[in-house]
Coordinates of C-alpha atoms in Angstrom, one line a residue:
M1 CA -5.6 -5.7 -2.7
F2 CA -4.2 -4.7 0.7
G3 CA -4.6 -1.1 1.8
Y4 CA -5.0 1.3 4.6
G5 CA -8.5 2.4 5.6
P6 CA -9.7 5.7 7.0
E7 CA -11.2 4.1 10.1
P8 CA -11.8 0.7 11.7
L9 CA -14.4 -1.4 9.8
D10 CA -17.0 -1.1 12.5
S11 CA -16.5 2.6 13.1
P12 CA -19.4 4.9 12.6
A13 CA -17.0 7.9 11.8
T14 CA -17.3 9.4 8.4
T15 CA -14.8 12.3 8.8
L16 CA -11.2 11.7 7.9
T17 CA -8.9 13.1 10.5
S18 CA -5.5 12.2 9.0
W19 CA -3.5 13.2 5.9
A20 CA -3.0 9.5 5.4
A21 CA -6.7 9.0 4.7
G22 CA -6.5 5.5 3.2
V23 CA -9.1 4.1 0.9
T24 CA -12.8 3.2 1.4
A25 CA -14.7 0.4 -0.2
N26 CA -16.9 3.0 -2.0
E27 CA -13.8 4.7 -3.4
L28 CA -12.5 1.3 -4.8
R29 CA -15.9 0.7 -6.4
T30 CA -15.7 4.1 -8.1
R31 CA -12.1 3.7 -9.2
F32 CA -12.3 0.1 -10.4
T33 CA -15.2 0.2 -12.8
G34 CA -15.7 -3.2 -14.4
W35 CA -14.8 -4.9 -11.2
D36 CA -16.9 -6.1 -8.3
L37 CA -15.8 -5.6 -4.7
T38 CA -16.6 -9.1 -3.3
D39 CA -15.1 -8.9 0.2
V40 CA -13.6 -6.5 2.7
A41 CA -11.7 -8.1 5.6
P42 CA -9.8 -6.3 8.3
G43 CA -6.0 -6.6 8.5
T44 CA -4.1 -7.5 11.6
N45 CA -2.1 -4.3 11.9
P46 CA -2.5 -1.9 14.8
V47 CA -3.7 0.8 12.3
P48 CA -6.8 0.3 10.2
T49 CA -5.8 -1.9 7.3
F50 CA -8.0 -4.1 5.0
W51 CA -7.9 -6.8 2.4
F52 CA -10.1 -5.9 -0.5
T53 CA -11.1 -8.7 -2.8
L54 CA -12.1 -7.6 -6.4
R55 CA -13.4 -9.8 -9.2
R56 CA -13.3 -8.7 -12.8
R57 CA -16.7 -8.7 -14.5
A58 CA -16.9 -10.9 -17.6

């Protein structure tokens, strides 16, 4: 899954400062019960974007 994140992957910030808050890895874990988040990789866009890899539990 490709999505916008609230801050760069290595950012210590926890406060969202934009109306376009994006999604966090923890939010995906909460929303996709029955799935494991196996990887989070930064995108190559100038804004914080990420590739989230999810695997369905058997």
